[in-house]
């Protein structure tokens, strides 16, 4: 897995318990963080405890997250995104070094959680900046002015986060730049069939999760487990 966050957590816990318990406890920890980070965002936006709790449950414990708990742990931790948005909103209201540190922490959590989510964060941030530039120029202008005013402090504060990013991301970046990534050949006809979803995969449970409902519907949808 590319998820440094879950691997380090599981590895640390394995010093004190068996690997199965460490794995399950790691899932519970990041389940909790998904819900909590979502909760603080929705509570901050809505100013309502109940709506924050409801938003935390809907986003933090969504069916997507539950499905990832059976595998693909690099996509399991989604709590970094609500924490990032929360930090942005806090920084907009109060541009303090504490909130900037929170913003940098959310970015490094997303980075350590999944490189795929990091690319998603970068691309969505670029799109958001373009939208702000077109429709909310004044907000963007004031926010950028705050960054320039505190640039040296922000740069100094970023050093430990950059060190963490280099330590855990250098090998992947080097492999990408040198072309040493292993890329399986998925152009064969059998592989194309195996990995290509059909309409019923969007309507019926597939064989990826060993659930009771999956057993009931397997005669209607006998797709490969790799369809996920």
JSON list of C-alpha atoms in Angstrom, two decimals:
[
{"chain": "A", "resi": 1, "resn": "UNK", "atom": "CA", "xyz": [0.00, 0.00, 0.00]},
{"chain": "A", "resi": 2, "resn": "UNK", "atom": "CA", "xyz": [1.11, 3.58, -0.63]},
{"chain": "A", "resi": 3, "resn": "UNK", "atom": "CA", "xyz": [-0.53, 4.77, 2.59]},
{"chain": "A", "resi": 4, "resn": "UNK", "atom": "CA", "xyz": [2.37, 5.64, 4.87]},
{"chain": "A", "resi": 5, "resn": "UNK", "atom": "CA", "xyz": [-0.07, 6.74, 7.57]},
{"chain": "A", "resi": 6, "resn": "UNK", "atom": "CA", "xyz": [-1.87, 3.42, 7.95]},
{"chain": "A", "resi": 7, "resn": "UNK", "atom": "CA", "xyz": [1.33, 1.37, 7.56]},
{"chain": "A", "resi": 8, "resn": "UNK", "atom": "CA", "xyz": [3.21, 3.32, 10.25]},
{"chain": "A", "resi": 9, "resn": "UNK", "atom": "CA", "xyz": [0.23, 3.18, 12.60]},
{"chain": "A", "resi": 10, "resn": "UNK", "atom": "CA", "xyz": [-0.20, -0.56, 12.09]},
{"chain": "A", "resi": 11, "resn": "UNK", "atom": "CA", "xyz": [3.55, -1.18, 12.41]},
{"chain": "A", "resi": 12, "resn": "UNK", "atom": "CA", "xyz": [3.71, 0.78, 15.68]},
{"chain": "A", "resi": 13, "resn": "UNK", "atom": "CA", "xyz": [0.71, -1.05, 17.15]},
{"chain": "A", "resi": 14, "resn": "UNK", "atom": "CA", "xyz": [2.16, -4.42, 16.13]},
{"chain": "A", "resi": 15, "resn": "UNK", "atom": "CA", "xyz": [4.89, -3.94, 18.76]},
{"chain": "A", "resi": 16, "resn": "UNK", "atom": "CA", "xyz": [2.23, -4.26, 21.46]},
{"chain": "A", "resi": 17, "resn": "UNK", "atom": "CA", "xyz": [-0.26, -6.74, 19.95]},
{"chain": "A", "resi": 18, "resn": "UNK", "atom": "CA", "xyz": [-0.63, -9.34, 17.22]},
{"chain": "A", "resi": 19, "resn": "UNK", "atom": "CA", "xyz": [-0.90, -8.23, 13.61]},
{"chain": "A", "resi": 20, "resn": "UNK", "atom": "CA", "xyz": [-4.64, -8.96, 13.26]},
{"chain": "A", "resi": 21, "resn": "UNK", "atom": "CA", "xyz": [-5.54, -6.86, 16.30]},
{"chain": "A", "resi": 22, "resn": "UNK", "atom": "CA", "xyz": [-3.14, -4.12, 15.14]},
{"chain": "A", "resi": 23, "resn": "UNK", "atom": "CA", "xyz": [-4.80, -4.05, 11.70]},
{"chain": "A", "resi": 24, "resn": "UNK", "atom": "CA", "xyz": [-8.31, -3.85, 13.14]},
{"chain": "A", "resi": 25, "resn": "UNK", "atom": "CA", "xyz": [-7.31, -1.18, 15.65]},
{"chain": "A", "resi": 26, "resn": "UNK", "atom": "CA", "xyz": [-5.70, 0.84, 12.85]},
{"chain": "A", "resi": 27, "resn": "UNK", "atom": "CA", "xyz": [-9.00, 0.75, 10.96]},
{"chain": "A", "resi": 28, "resn": "UNK", "atom": "CA", "xyz": [-10.91, 1.86, 14.07]},
{"chain": "A", "resi": 29, "resn": "UNK", "atom": "CA", "xyz": [-8.49, 4.75, 14.64]},
{"chain": "A", "resi": 30, "resn": "UNK", "atom": "CA", "xyz": [-8.87, 6.10, 11.11]},
{"chain": "A", "resi": 31, "resn": "UNK", "atom": "CA", "xyz": [-12.62, 5.44, 11.11]},
{"chain": "A", "resi": 32, "resn": "UNK", "atom": "CA", "xyz": [-12.75, 7.67, 14.18]},
{"chain": "A", "resi": 33, "resn": "UNK", "atom": "CA", "xyz": [-10.55, 10.36, 12.61]},
{"chain": "A", "resi": 34, "resn": "UNK", "atom": "CA", "xyz": [-12.67, 10.34, 9.45]},
{"chain": "A", "resi": 35, "resn": "UNK", "atom": "CA", "xyz": [-15.78, 10.98, 11.52]},
{"chain": "A", "resi": 36, "resn": "UNK", "atom": "CA", "xyz": [-14.20, 13.51, 13.89]},
{"chain": "A", "resi": 37, "resn": "UNK", "atom": "CA", "xyz": [-12.55, 15.68, 11.22]},
{"chain": "A", "resi": 38, "resn": "UNK", "atom": "CA", "xyz": [-15.79, 15.66, 9.25]},
{"chain": "A", "resi": 39, "resn": "UNK", "atom": "CA", "xyz": [-17.72, 16.58, 12.39]},
{"chain": "A", "resi": 40, "resn": "UNK", "atom": "CA", "xyz": [-15.60, 19.65, 13.21]},
{"chain": "A", "resi": 41, "resn": "UNK", "atom": "CA", "xyz": [-15.95, 20.94, 9.64]},
{"chain": "A", "resi": 42, "resn": "UNK", "atom": "CA", "xyz": [-19.74, 20.55, 9.43]},
{"chain": "A", "resi": 43, "resn": "UNK", "atom": "CA", "xyz": [-20.22, 21.93, 12.94]},
{"chain": "A", "resi": 44, "resn": "UNK", "atom": "CA", "xyz": [-18.07, 24.96, 12.07]},
{"chain": "A", "resi": 45, "resn": "UNK", "atom": "CA", "xyz": [-19.98, 25.60, 8.85]},
{"chain": "A", "resi": 46, "resn": "UNK", "atom": "CA", "xyz": [-23.49, 24.99, 10.21]},
{"chain": "A", "resi": 47, "resn": "UNK", "atom": "CA", "xyz": [-22.88, 26.29, 13.78]},
{"chain": "A", "resi": 48, "resn": "UNK", "atom": "CA", "xyz": [-25.03, 23.36, 14.89]},
{"chain": "A", "resi": 49, "resn": "UNK", "atom": "CA", "xyz": [-23.80, 20.37, 16.90]},
{"chain": "A", "resi": 50, "resn": "UNK", "atom": "CA", "xyz": [-26.44, 18.03, 15.47]},
{"chain": "A", "resi": 51, "resn": "UNK", "atom": "CA", "xyz": [-25.69, 18.98, 11.84]},
{"chain": "A", "resi": 52, "resn": "UNK", "atom": "CA", "xyz": [-21.99, 18.55, 12.55]},
{"chain": "A", "resi": 53, "resn": "UNK", "atom": "CA", "xyz": [-22.66, 15.09, 13.94]},
{"chain": "A", "resi": 54, "resn": "UNK", "atom": "CA", "xyz": [-24.89, 14.20, 10.99]},
{"chain": "A", "resi": 55, "resn": "UNK", "atom": "CA", "xyz": [-22.33, 15.44, 8.46]},
{"chain": "A", "resi": 56, "resn": "UNK", "atom": "CA", "xyz": [-19.57, 13.55, 10.24]},
{"chain": "A", "resi": 57, "resn": "UNK", "atom": "CA", "xyz": [-21.55, 10.31, 10.05]},
{"chain": "A", "resi": 58, "resn": "UNK", "atom": "CA", "xyz": [-22.57, 10.74, 6.41]},
{"chain": "A", "resi": 59, "resn": "UNK", "atom": "CA", "xyz": [-19.10, 11.66, 5.16]},
{"chain": "A", "resi": 60, "resn": "UNK", "atom": "CA", "xyz": [-16.79, 9.99, 7.67]},
{"chain": "A", "resi": 61, "resn": "UNK", "atom": "CA", "xyz": [-18.61, 6.65, 7.62]},
{"chain": "A", "resi": 62, "resn": "UNK", "atom": "CA", "xyz": [-19.86, 6.64, 4.03]},
{"chain": "A", "resi": 63, "resn": "UNK", "atom": "CA", "xyz": [-20.30, 3.43, 2.05]},
{"chain": "A", "resi": 64, "resn": "UNK", "atom": "CA", "xyz": [-17.16, 4.36, 0.09]},
{"chain": "A", "resi": 65, "resn": "UNK", "atom": "CA", "xyz": [-15.09, 4.43, 3.30]},
{"chain": "A", "resi": 66, "resn": "UNK", "atom": "CA", "xyz": [-16.61, 1.18, 4.58]},
{"chain": "A", "resi": 67, "resn": "UNK", "atom": "CA", "xyz": [-15.81, -0.55, 1.28]},
{"chain": "A", "resi": 68, "resn": "UNK", "atom": "CA", "xyz": [-12.21, 0.66, 1.46]},
{"chain": "A", "resi": 69, "resn": "UNK", "atom": "CA", "xyz": [-11.85, -0.95, 4.90]},
{"chain": "A", "resi": 70, "resn": "UNK", "atom": "CA", "xyz": [-11.91, -4.35, 3.17]},
{"chain": "A", "resi": 71, "resn": "UNK", "atom": "CA", "xyz": [-8.86, -3.32, 1.12]},
{"chain": "A", "resi": 72, "resn": "UNK", "atom": "CA", "xyz": [-7.31, -0.32, -0.62]},
{"chain": "A", "resi": 73, "resn": "UNK", "atom": "CA", "xyz": [-6.23, 1.22, 2.68]},
{"chain": "A", "resi": 74, "resn": "UNK", "atom": "CA", "xyz": [-4.52, 3.99, 0.72]},
{"chain": "A", "resi": 75, "resn": "UNK", "atom": "CA", "xyz": [-8.04, 5.29, -0.03]},
{"chain": "A", "resi": 76, "resn": "UNK", "atom": "CA", "xyz": [-9.49, 4.57, 3.41]},
{"chain": "A", "resi": 77, "resn": "UNK", "atom": "CA", "xyz": [-8.48, 7.76, 5.24]},
{"chain": "A", "resi": 78, "resn": "UNK", "atom": "CA", "xyz": [-10.61, 10.60, 3.82]},
{"chain": "A", "resi": 79, "resn": "UNK", "atom": "CA", "xyz": [-10.57, 12.80, 6.93]},
{"chain": "A", "resi": 80, "resn": "UNK", "atom": "CA", "xyz": [-7.74, 14.95, 5.62]},
{"chain": "A", "resi": 81, "resn": "UNK", "atom": "CA", "xyz": [-10.07, 16.72, 3.17]},
{"chain": "A", "resi": 82, "resn": "UNK", "atom": "CA", "xyz": [-12.61, 18.06, 5.70]},
{"chain": "A", "resi": 83, "resn": "UNK", "atom": "CA", "xyz": [-9.70, 19.04, 7.97]},
{"chain": "A", "resi": 84, "resn": "UNK", "atom": "CA", "xyz": [-8.12, 20.92, 5.04]},
{"chain": "A", "resi": 85, "resn": "UNK", "atom": "CA", "xyz": [-11.36, 22.79, 4.28]},
{"chain": "A", "resi": 86, "resn": "UNK", "atom": "CA", "xyz": [-11.82, 23.54, 7.99]},
{"chain": "A", "resi": 87, "resn": "UNK", "atom": "CA", "xyz": [-8.28, 24.96, 8.16]},
{"chain": "A", "resi": 88, "resn": "UNK", "atom": "CA", "xyz": [-8.89, 27.10, 5.05]},
{"chain": "A", "resi": 89, "resn": "UNK", "atom": "CA", "xyz": [-12.07, 28.57, 6.57]},
{"chain": "A", "resi": 90, "resn": "UNK", "atom": "CA", "xyz": [-10.35, 29.17, 9.91]},
{"chain": "A", "resi": 91, "resn": "UNK", "atom": "CA", "xyz": [-7.42, 30.87, 8.18]},
{"chain": "A", "resi": 92, "resn": "UNK", "atom": "CA", "xyz": [-9.81, 33.07, 6.19]},
{"chain": "A", "resi": 93, "resn": "UNK", "atom": "CA", "xyz": [-11.45, 34.25, 9.41]},
{"chain": "A", "resi": 94, "resn": "UNK", "atom": "CA", "xyz": [-8.22, 34.47, 11.40]},
{"chain": "A", "resi": 95, "resn": "UNK", "atom": "CA", "xyz": [-4.93, 34.29, 9.52]},
{"chain": "A", "resi": 96, "resn": "UNK", "atom": "CA", "xyz": [-2.79, 33.09, 12.43]},
{"chain": "A", "resi": 97, "resn": "UNK", "atom": "CA", "xyz": [0.24, 30.82, 12.49]},
{"chain": "A", "resi": 98, "resn": "UNK", "atom": "CA", "xyz": [-1.81, 28.33, 14.51]},
{"chain": "A", "resi": 99, "resn": "UNK", "atom": "CA", "xyz": [-4.34, 28.01, 11.69]},
{"chain": "A", "resi": 100, "resn": "UNK", "atom": "CA", "xyz": [-1.58, 27.87, 9.07]},
{"chain": "A", "resi": 101, "resn": "UNK", "atom": "CA", "xyz": [0.02, 25.03, 11.04]},
{"chain": "A", "resi": 102, "resn": "UNK", "atom": "CA", "xyz": [-3.37, 23.28, 11.03]},
{"chain": "A", "resi": 103, "resn": "UNK", "atom": "CA", "xyz": [-3.59, 23.79, 7.26]},
{"chain": "A", "resi": 104, "resn": "UNK", "atom": "CA", "xyz": [-0.10, 22.35, 6.71]},
{"chain": "A", "resi": 105, "resn": "UNK", "atom": "CA", "xyz": [-0.93, 19.43, 9.03]},
{"chain": "A", "resi": 106, "resn": "UNK", "atom": "CA", "xyz": [-4.02, 18.60, 6.97]},
{"chain": "A", "resi": 107, "resn": "UNK", "atom": "CA", "xyz": [-1.96, 18.64, 3.76]},
{"chain": "A", "resi": 108, "resn": "UNK", "atom": "CA", "xyz": [0.69, 16.32, 5.19]},
{"chain": "A", "resi": 109, "resn": "UNK", "atom": "CA", "xyz": [-2.03, 13.97, 6.51]},
{"chain": "A", "resi": 110, "resn": "UNK", "atom": "CA", "xyz": [-3.54, 13.76, 3.02]},
{"chain": "A", "resi": 111, "resn": "UNK", "atom": "CA", "xyz": [-0.07, 13.21, 1.55]},
{"chain": "A", "resi": 112, "resn": "UNK", "atom": "CA", "xyz": [0.83, 10.44, 3.99]},
{"chain": "A", "resi": 113, "resn": "UNK", "atom": "CA", "xyz": [-2.64, 8.92, 3.66]},
{"chain": "A", "resi": 114, "resn": "UNK", "atom": "CA", "xyz": [-2.62, 8.59, -0.12]},
{"chain": "A", "resi": 115, "resn": "UNK", "atom": "CA", "xyz": [-0.56, 9.91, -3.00]},
{"chain": "A", "resi": 116, "resn": "UNK", "atom": "CA", "xyz": [-3.67, 9.61, -5.16]},
{"chain": "A", "resi": 117, "resn": "UNK", "atom": "CA", "xyz": [-5.55, 11.91, -2.80]},
{"chain": "A", "resi": 118, "resn": "UNK", "atom": "CA", "xyz": [-2.59, 14.29, -2.91]},
{"chain": "A", "resi": 119, "resn": "UNK", "atom": "CA", "xyz": [-2.93, 14.60, -6.69]},
{"chain": "A", "resi": 120, "resn": "UNK", "atom": "CA", "xyz": [-6.67, 15.09, -6.21]},
{"chain": "A", "resi": 121, "resn": "UNK", "atom": "CA", "xyz": [-6.00, 17.83, -3.66]},
{"chain": "A", "resi": 122, "resn": "UNK", "atom": "CA", "xyz": [-3.57, 19.62, -5.98]},
{"chain": "A", "resi": 123, "resn": "UNK", "atom": "CA", "xyz": [-5.89, 19.48, -8.99]},
{"chain": "A", "resi": 124, "resn": "UNK", "atom": "CA", "xyz": [-8.98, 20.56, -7.01]},
{"chain": "A", "resi": 125, "resn": "UNK", "atom": "CA", "xyz": [-7.01, 23.41, -5.40]},
{"chain": "A", "resi": 126, "resn": "UNK", "atom": "CA", "xyz": [-5.94, 24.70, -8.82]},
{"chain": "A", "resi": 127, "resn": "UNK", "atom": "CA", "xyz": [-9.54, 24.56, -10.07]},
{"chain": "A", "resi": 128, "resn": "UNK", "atom": "CA", "xyz": [-10.78, 26.29, -6.91]},
{"chain": "A", "resi": 129, "resn": "UNK", "atom": "CA", "xyz": [-8.22, 29.08, -7.30]},
{"chain": "A", "resi": 130, "resn": "UNK", "atom": "CA", "xyz": [-9.36, 29.64, -10.88]},
{"chain": "A", "resi": 131, "resn": "UNK", "atom": "CA", "xyz": [-12.99, 29.85, -9.73]},
{"chain": "A", "resi": 132, "resn": "UNK", "atom": "CA", "xyz": [-12.04, 32.28, -6.96]},
{"chain": "A", "resi": 133, "resn": "UNK", "atom": "CA", "xyz": [-10.09, 34.38, -9.44]},
{"chain": "A", "resi": 134, "resn": "UNK", "atom": "CA", "xyz": [-13.09, 34.61, -11.77]},
{"chain": "A", "resi": 135, "resn": "UNK", "atom": "CA", "xyz": [-15.84, 35.23, -9.23]},
{"chain": "A", "resi": 136, "resn": "UNK", "atom": "CA", "xyz": [-14.27, 36.19, -5.88]},
{"chain": "A", "resi": 137, "resn": "UNK", "atom": "CA", "xyz": [-11.18, 38.22, -6.73]},
{"chain": "A", "resi": 138, "resn": "UNK", "atom": "CA", "xyz": [-11.28, 40.33, -3.58]},
{"chain": "A", "resi": 139, "resn": "UNK", "atom": "CA", "xyz": [-11.35, 37.32, -1.24]},
{"chain": "A", "resi": 140, "resn": "UNK", "atom": "CA", "xyz": [-8.48, 35.73, -3.12]},
{"chain": "A", "resi": 141, "resn": "UNK", "atom": "CA", "xyz": [-6.55, 39.01, -3.16]},
{"chain": "A", "resi": 142, "resn": "UNK", "atom": "CA", "xyz": [-6.80, 39.52, 0.62]},
{"chain": "A", "resi": 143, "resn": "UNK", "atom": "CA", "xyz": [-5.90, 35.90, 1.34]},
{"chain": "A", "resi": 144, "resn": "UNK", "atom": "CA", "xyz": [-2.81, 36.06, -0.89]},
{"chain": "A", "resi": 145, "resn": "UNK", "atom": "CA", "xyz": [-1.80, 39.39, 0.70]},
{"chain": "A", "resi": 146, "resn": "UNK", "atom": "CA", "xyz": [-1.92, 37.73, 4.13]},
{"chain": "A", "resi": 147, "resn": "UNK", "atom": "CA", "xyz": [0.31, 34.95, 2.81]},
{"chain": "A", "resi": 148, "resn": "UNK", "atom": "CA", "xyz": [2.86, 37.41, 1.41]},
{"chain": "A", "resi": 149, "resn": "UNK", "atom": "CA", "xyz": [2.89, 39.44, 4.64]},
{"chain": "A", "resi": 150, "resn": "UNK", "atom": "CA", "xyz": [3.72, 36.33, 6.66]},
{"chain": "A", "resi": 151, "resn": "UNK", "atom": "CA", "xyz": [5.72, 34.54, 3.98]},
{"chain": "A", "resi": 152, "resn": "UNK", "atom": "CA", "xyz": [8.92, 34.11, 6.04]},
{"chain": "A", "resi": 153, "resn": "UNK", "atom": "CA", "xyz": [7.04, 32.76, 9.05]},
{"chain": "A", "resi": 154, "resn": "UNK", "atom": "CA", "xyz": [5.01, 30.40, 6.88]},
{"chain": "A", "resi": 155, "resn": "UNK", "atom": "CA", "xyz": [8.16, 29.21, 5.11]},
{"chain": "A", "resi": 156, "resn": "UNK", "atom": "CA", "xyz": [9.89, 28.55, 8.43]},
{"chain": "A", "resi": 157, "resn": "UNK", "atom": "CA", "xyz": [6.80, 26.74, 9.71]},
{"chain": "A", "resi": 158, "resn": "UNK", "atom": "CA", "xyz": [6.73, 24.61, 6.53]},
{"chain": "A", "resi": 159, "resn": "UNK", "atom": "CA", "xyz": [10.25, 23.20, 7.02]},
{"chain": "A", "resi": 160, "resn": "UNK", "atom": "CA", "xyz": [9.32, 20.20, 9.22]},
{"chain": "A", "resi": 161, "resn": "UNK", "atom": "CA", "xyz": [6.39, 19.35, 6.92]},
{"chain": "A", "resi": 162, "resn": "UNK", "atom": "CA", "xyz": [8.67, 19.52, 3.86]},
{"chain": "A", "resi": 163, "resn": "UNK", "atom": "CA", "xyz": [11.19, 17.25, 5.58]},
{"chain": "A", "resi": 164, "resn": "UNK", "atom": "CA", "xyz": [8.44, 14.68, 6.27]},
{"chain": "A", "resi": 165, "resn": "UNK", "atom": "CA", "xyz": [7.28, 14.91, 2.65]},
{"chain": "A", "resi": 166, "resn": "UNK", "atom": "CA", "xyz": [10.81, 14.35, 1.33]},
{"chain": "A", "resi": 167, "resn": "UNK", "atom": "CA", "xyz": [11.50, 11.42, 3.67]},
{"chain": "A", "resi": 168, "resn": "UNK", "atom": "CA", "xyz": [8.37, 9.51, 2.73]},
{"chain": "A", "resi": 169, "resn": "UNK", "atom": "CA", "xyz": [7.84, 10.73, -0.81]},
{"chain": "A", "resi": 170, "resn": "UNK", "atom": "CA", "xyz": [11.33, 10.78, -2.34]},
{"chain": "A", "resi": 171, "resn": "UNK", "atom": "CA", "xyz": [11.40, 7.12, -3.39]},
{"chain": "A", "resi": 172, "resn": "UNK", "atom": "CA", "xyz": [8.08, 7.41, -5.24]},
{"chain": "A", "resi": 173, "resn": "UNK", "atom": "CA", "xyz": [9.03, 10.71, -6.84]},
{"chain": "A", "resi": 174, "resn": "UNK", "atom": "CA", "xyz": [12.40, 9.32, -7.91]},
{"chain": "A", "resi": 175, "resn": "UNK", "atom": "CA", "xyz": [10.75, 6.22, -9.40]},
{"chain": "A", "resi": 176, "resn": "UNK", "atom": "CA", "xyz": [8.29, 8.42, -11.27]},
{"chain": "A", "resi": 177, "resn": "UNK", "atom": "CA", "xyz": [10.99, 10.72, -12.66]},
{"chain": "A", "resi": 178, "resn": "UNK", "atom": "CA", "xyz": [13.31, 7.86, -13.65]},
{"chain": "A", "resi": 179, "resn": "UNK", "atom": "CA", "xyz": [10.54, 5.68, -15.11]},
{"chain": "A", "resi": 180, "resn": "UNK", "atom": "CA", "xyz": [11.14, 2.83, -12.64]},
{"chain": "A", "resi": 181, "resn": "UNK", "atom": "CA", "xyz": [7.49, 2.37, -11.72]},
{"chain": "A", "resi": 182, "resn": "UNK", "atom": "CA", "xyz": [6.18, -1.12, -12.39]},
{"chain": "A", "resi": 183, "resn": "UNK", "atom": "CA", "xyz": [3.23, -0.85, -14.76]},
{"chain": "A", "resi": 184, "resn": "UNK", "atom": "CA", "xyz": [1.30, -4.10, -15.37]},
{"chain": "A", "resi": 185, "resn": "UNK", "atom": "CA", "xyz": [0.12, -4.72, -18.91]},
{"chain": "A", "resi": 186, "resn": "UNK", "atom": "CA", "xyz": [-3.66, -4.38, -18.89]},
{"chain": "A", "resi": 187, "resn": "UNK", "atom": "CA", "xyz": [-4.14, -4.19, -22.63]},
{"chain": "A", "resi": 188, "resn": "UNK", "atom": "CA", "xyz": [-4.87, -7.91, -23.13]},
{"chain": "A", "resi": 189, "resn": "UNK", "atom": "CA", "xyz": [-8.42, -8.89, -24.00]},
{"chain": "A", "resi": 190, "resn": "UNK", "atom": "CA", "xyz": [-8.86, -11.05, -20.86]},
{"chain": "A", "resi": 191, "resn": "UNK", "atom": "CA", "xyz": [-7.63, -8.26, -18.60]},
{"chain": "A", "resi": 192, "resn": "UNK", "atom": "CA", "xyz": [-9.82, -5.70, -20.35]},
{"chain": "A", "resi": 193, "resn": "UNK", "atom": "CA", "xyz": [-12.87, -7.90, -19.79]},
{"chain": "A", "resi": 194, "resn": "UNK", "atom": "CA", "xyz": [-11.97, -8.58, -16.16]},
{"chain": "A", "resi": 195, "resn": "UNK", "atom": "CA", "xyz": [-11.45, -4.92, -15.25]},
{"chain": "A", "resi": 196, "resn": "UNK", "atom": "CA", "xyz": [-14.28, -3.44, -17.32]},
{"chain": "A", "resi": 197, "resn": "UNK", "atom": "CA", "xyz": [-17.50, -2.76, -15.36]},
{"chain": "A", "resi": 198, "resn": "UNK", "atom": "CA", "xyz": [-20.97, -3.39, -16.73]},
{"chain": "A", "resi": 199, "resn": "UNK", "atom": "CA", "xyz": [-24.25, -1.63, -16.02]},
{"chain": "A", "resi": 200, "resn": "UNK", "atom": "CA", "xyz": [-25.26, -4.21, -13.42]},
{"chain": "A", "resi": 201, "resn": "UNK", "atom": "CA", "xyz": [-22.10, -3.49, -11.41]},
{"chain": "A", "resi": 202, "resn": "UNK", "atom": "CA", "xyz": [-23.51, -0.02, -10.74]},
{"chain": "A", "resi": 203, "resn": "UNK", "atom": "CA", "xyz": [-26.92, -1.41, -9.73]},
{"chain": "A", "resi": 204, "resn": "UNK", "atom": "CA", "xyz": [-26.17, -4.69, -7.95]},
{"chain": "A", "resi": 205, "resn": "UNK", "atom": "CA", "xyz": [-23.56, -5.65, -5.31]},
{"chain": "A", "resi": 206, "resn": "UNK", "atom": "CA", "xyz": [-20.55, -7.34, -6.87]},
{"chain": "A", "resi": 207, "resn": "UNK", "atom": "CA", "xyz": [-18.36, -10.10, -5.46]},
{"chain": "A", "resi": 208, "resn": "UNK", "atom": "CA", "xyz": [-15.76, -7.73, -3.97]},
{"chain": "A", "resi": 209, "resn": "UNK", "atom": "CA", "xyz": [-17.31, -7.70, -0.49]},
{"chain": "A", "resi": 210, "resn": "UNK", "atom": "CA", "xyz": [-18.27, -11.09, 1.07]},
{"chain": "A", "resi": 211, "resn": "UNK", "atom": "CA", "xyz": [-21.65, -9.92, 2.37]},
{"chain": "A", "resi": 212, "resn": "UNK", "atom": "CA", "xyz": [-24.94, -11.77, 2.70]},
{"chain": "A", "resi": 213, "resn": "UNK", "atom": "CA", "xyz": [-26.55, -9.54, 0.08]},
{"chain": "A", "resi": 214, "resn": "UNK", "atom": "CA", "xyz": [-23.68, -10.36, -2.27]},
{"chain": "A", "resi": 215, "resn": "UNK", "atom": "CA", "xyz": [-24.40, -14.08, -1.94]},
{"chain": "A", "resi": 216, "resn": "UNK", "atom": "CA", "xyz": [-28.07, -13.47, -2.69]},
{"chain": "A", "resi": 217, "resn": "UNK", "atom": "CA", "xyz": [-27.31, -11.47, -5.82]},
{"chain": "A", "resi": 218, "resn": "UNK", "atom": "CA", "xyz": [-24.38, -13.48, -7.18]},
{"chain": "A", "resi": 219, "resn": "UNK", "atom": "CA", "xyz": [-26.62, -15.26, -9.68]},
{"chain": "A", "resi": 220, "resn": "UNK", "atom": "CA", "xyz": [-27.63, -11.87, -11.06]},
{"chain": "A", "resi": 221, "resn": "UNK", "atom": "CA", "xyz": [-24.14, -10.39, -10.97]},
{"chain": "A", "resi": 222, "resn": "UNK", "atom": "CA", "xyz": [-21.23, -12.85, -11.12]},
{"chain": "A", "resi": 223, "resn": "UNK", "atom": "CA", "xyz": [-18.54, -10.24, -11.94]},
{"chain": "A", "resi": 224, "resn": "UNK", "atom": "CA", "xyz": [-14.89, -10.68, -11.00]},
{"chain": "A", "resi": 225, "resn": "UNK", "atom": "CA", "xyz": [-13.72, -9.58, -7.57]},
{"chain": "A", "resi": 226, "resn": "UNK", "atom": "CA", "xyz": [-11.22, -7.29, -9.27]},
{"chain": "A", "resi": 227, "resn": "UNK", "atom": "CA", "xyz": [-14.11, -5.20, -10.63]},
{"chain": "A", "resi": 228, "resn": "UNK", "atom": "CA", "xyz": [-13.77, -3.02, -7.56]}
]
